[in-house]
Amino acid sequence: MNMRGMTTRSIWLECLRENAINMRLEHEDLGRRIAVSLASSQKALLDIENLNQELSKMKDTIHNAISNVMGYENKCCELLLDILIKIVENNDLNQYPQDVPDSIDKNITEDQ
């Protein structure tokens, strides 16, 4: 094959031109796919950020609820303890020995 002939050069140039066109089309297609992937990733990132904000709000709500319940439990326990103390102060347990179990009598005498 004579490389110096016009026909041969023309064939080579046509092949190079076709390769360049195909490469340009592939690059354009690749660019479109990258743009679509980037847009999808950005949307996913926004969704994740929104979920993080919602989770943060839920976390705050749960912490507040736990604090409220703990405060309520403490108040109830304190109120119950106050009531029990008043009952014990107002009633002498020694005047009702039949109502006091033996184990409590033993504990009271051991503690004293």
Coordinates of C-alpha atoms in Angstrom, one line a residue:
M1 CA 0.0 0.0 0.0
N2 CA 1.4 3.3 -1.1
M3 CA 1.2 5.8 1.8
R4 CA 2.0 8.7 -0.4
G5 CA -1.0 8.2 -2.7
M6 CA -3.9 10.7 -2.6
T7 CA -6.4 8.0 -2.2
T8 CA -4.6 6.4 0.8
R9 CA -4.2 9.8 2.5
S10 CA -7.9 10.5 1.9
I11 CA -8.9 7.2 3.5
W12 CA -6.7 7.9 6.5
L13 CA -8.1 11.4 7.0
E14 CA -11.6 10.1 6.7
C15 CA -10.9 7.5 9.4
L16 CA -9.3 10.1 11.7
R17 CA -12.2 12.4 11.1
E18 CA -14.7 9.6 11.9
N19 CA -12.8 8.7 15.1
A20 CA -12.7 12.3 16.2
I21 CA -16.5 12.6 15.6
N22 CA -17.2 9.4 17.6
M23 CA -14.9 10.5 20.4
R24 CA -16.7 13.9 20.6
L25 CA -20.1 12.1 20.7
E26 CA -18.8 9.8 23.5
H27 CA -17.5 12.8 25.5
E28 CA -20.8 14.6 25.1
D29 CA -22.7 11.6 26.2
L30 CA -20.3 11.1 29.1
G31 CA -20.8 14.7 30.1
R32 CA -24.6 14.3 30.0
R33 CA -24.4 11.2 32.2
I34 CA -22.1 13.0 34.6
A35 CA -24.5 15.9 34.8
V36 CA -27.5 13.6 35.5
S37 CA -25.5 11.8 38.2
L38 CA -24.4 15.1 39.8
A39 CA -28.0 16.4 39.8
S40 CA -29.2 13.1 41.4
S41 CA -26.4 13.2 44.0
Q42 CA -27.3 16.8 44.8
K43 CA -30.9 15.9 45.3
A44 CA -29.9 13.0 47.5
L45 CA -27.7 15.3 49.6
L46 CA -30.5 17.7 50.1
D47 CA -32.8 14.9 51.2
I48 CA -30.2 13.7 53.6
E49 CA -29.8 17.2 55.0
N50 CA -33.5 17.5 55.5
L51 CA -33.6 14.1 57.2
N52 CA -30.8 15.2 59.5
Q53 CA -32.8 18.3 60.5
E54 CA -35.9 16.2 61.1
L55 CA -33.9 13.8 63.2
S56 CA -32.4 16.6 65.2
K57 CA -35.9 18.0 65.9
M58 CA -37.0 14.5 66.9
K59 CA -34.0 14.1 69.2
D60 CA -34.8 17.4 70.9
T61 CA -38.4 16.4 71.3
I62 CA -37.5 13.1 72.9
H63 CA -35.0 14.7 75.2
N64 CA -37.6 17.2 76.3
A65 CA -40.1 14.4 76.9
I66 CA -37.7 12.4 78.9
S67 CA -36.8 15.4 81.0
N68 CA -40.5 16.1 81.6
V69 CA -41.2 12.5 82.6
M70 CA -38.2 12.4 84.9
G71 CA -39.3 15.7 86.5
Y72 CA -42.8 14.3 86.9
E73 CA -41.5 11.1 88.4
N74 CA -39.3 12.9 90.8
K75 CA -42.2 15.2 91.9
C76 CA -44.5 12.2 92.3
C77 CA -41.9 10.3 94.3
E78 CA -41.3 13.4 96.5
L79 CA -45.0 13.8 97.0
L80 CA -45.5 10.2 97.9
L81 CA -42.5 10.3 100.3
D82 CA -43.9 13.4 101.9
I83 CA -47.3 11.7 102.3
L84 CA -45.7 8.6 103.9
I85 CA -43.6 10.7 106.2
K86 CA -46.7 12.7 107.4
I87 CA -48.6 9.4 107.9
V88 CA -45.8 8.0 110.0
E89 CA -45.4 11.2 112.0
N90 CA -49.1 11.4 112.7
N91 CA -49.5 7.7 113.6
D92 CA -47.5 5.9 116.2
L93 CA -46.7 2.5 114.8
N94 CA -46.2 1.1 118.4
Q95 CA -49.8 1.6 119.2
Y96 CA -50.7 -0.9 116.4
P97 CA -48.1 -3.7 116.9
Q98 CA -50.4 -6.3 115.3
D99 CA -50.3 -4.4 112.0
V100 CA -46.5 -4.3 111.8
P101 CA -44.9 -7.4 110.3
D102 CA -42.2 -9.2 112.4
S103 CA -39.5 -8.5 109.9
I104 CA -40.0 -4.7 110.3
D105 CA -39.9 -5.0 114.1
K106 CA -36.6 -6.8 113.8
N107 CA -35.1 -4.3 111.4
I108 CA -36.2 -1.4 113.6
T109 CA -34.6 -2.9 116.7
E110 CA -31.4 -3.8 114.8
D111 CA -31.1 -0.3 113.4
Q112 CA -31.4 1.3 116.8

